[in-house]
Coordinates of C-alpha atoms in Angstrom, one line a residue:
E8 CA -60.4 1.6 6.8
E9 CA -61.9 -1.0 6.1
W10 CA -60.6 -3.2 9.3
R11 CA -60.9 -0.2 11.6
N12 CA -64.6 -0.2 10.6
D13 CA -64.8 -4.3 11.3
M14 CA -63.4 -3.3 14.0
N15 CA -65.4 -1.1 15.2
E16 CA -68.3 -2.7 14.6
E17 CA -67.7 -5.9 16.0
I18 CA -66.7 -3.9 19.3
D19 CA -69.5 -1.7 19.7
S20 CA -71.8 -4.9 19.1
I21 CA -71.7 -6.2 22.8
N22 CA -73.9 -3.3 23.4
Y23 CA -76.4 -5.2 21.2
I24 CA -75.8 -9.0 22.1
L25 CA -76.3 -7.9 26.0
T26 CA -79.7 -5.8 25.4
D27 CA -81.5 -9.0 24.1
A28 CA -79.7 -12.0 26.6
D29 CA -80.7 -12.6 30.3
A30 CA -78.7 -11.9 33.0
G31 CA -79.8 -15.1 35.1
S32 CA -80.9 -15.7 38.4
G33 CA -77.9 -15.1 40.1
R34 CA -77.7 -18.7 42.0
G35 CA -74.9 -20.4 39.9
D36 CA -76.6 -19.5 36.9
N37 CA -74.1 -17.6 34.6
G38 CA -76.8 -16.3 31.9
E39 CA -76.7 -15.5 29.0
N40 CA -74.7 -12.5 29.3
A41 CA -71.5 -14.7 30.4
R42 CA -72.7 -17.1 27.2
A43 CA -73.1 -13.8 25.1
I44 CA -70.3 -12.2 26.5
G45 CA -67.8 -15.7 25.6
T46 CA -68.6 -15.5 22.4
W47 CA -68.4 -11.9 21.5
I48 CA -64.4 -12.4 22.8
R49 CA -64.4 -15.1 21.1
S50 CA -65.6 -13.5 18.1
V51 CA -63.1 -10.1 18.5
L52 CA -60.0 -12.2 19.3
H53 CA -61.1 -13.8 15.9
K54 CA -61.4 -10.8 14.2
I55 CA -58.0 -9.5 15.5
T56 CA -55.8 -13.1 14.8
R57 CA -56.7 -12.7 10.6
Y58 CA -56.2 -9.0 10.7
R59 CA -53.2 -9.2 12.4
A60 CA -52.8 -11.8 9.8
K61 CA -53.2 -9.7 6.8
H62 CA -50.9 -6.9 8.4
Q63 CA -48.0 -9.0 8.3
H64 CA -48.6 -10.1 5.1
Y65 CA -48.5 -7.1 3.8
L66 CA -45.8 -6.1 5.6
N67 CA -43.4 -8.9 4.8
E68 CA -44.7 -7.8 1.0
A69 CA -44.1 -4.9 1.4
A70 CA -40.4 -5.6 2.8
T71 CA -38.9 -7.8 -0.3
T72 CA -40.2 -5.4 -3.3
L73 CA -39.7 -2.6 -1.1
P74 CA -35.4 -2.6 -1.8
P75 CA -35.0 -3.2 -5.1
A76 CA -37.5 0.3 -6.0
L77 CA -35.5 2.1 -3.5
P78 CA -31.5 3.9 -4.8
R79 CA -28.8 1.7 -4.5
D80 CA -27.2 3.8 -1.5
I81 CA -30.4 3.7 0.7
V82 CA -30.2 0.4 0.6
M83 CA -25.8 0.3 1.1
N84 CA -26.4 2.4 4.0
N85 CA -29.2 0.3 5.8
V86 CA -31.6 4.0 5.7
L87 CA -34.3 2.2 6.2

């Protein structure tokens, strides 16, 4: 839930970022909006990558600790 809340806050933050950014002049100037969006996208992708790595770590940990805790017949018959 912590990860979900953090990602929701990060995703929602674009609304505040764009409110404060300058849209630019329209003559080849991308303005602050484009730079703000680029920075925001990098931030969201960084968090996704970090949370994905944490998730994979937890899966690997569960995969190594779960089989010894299961009844032998479940492990031997590849039920899981």
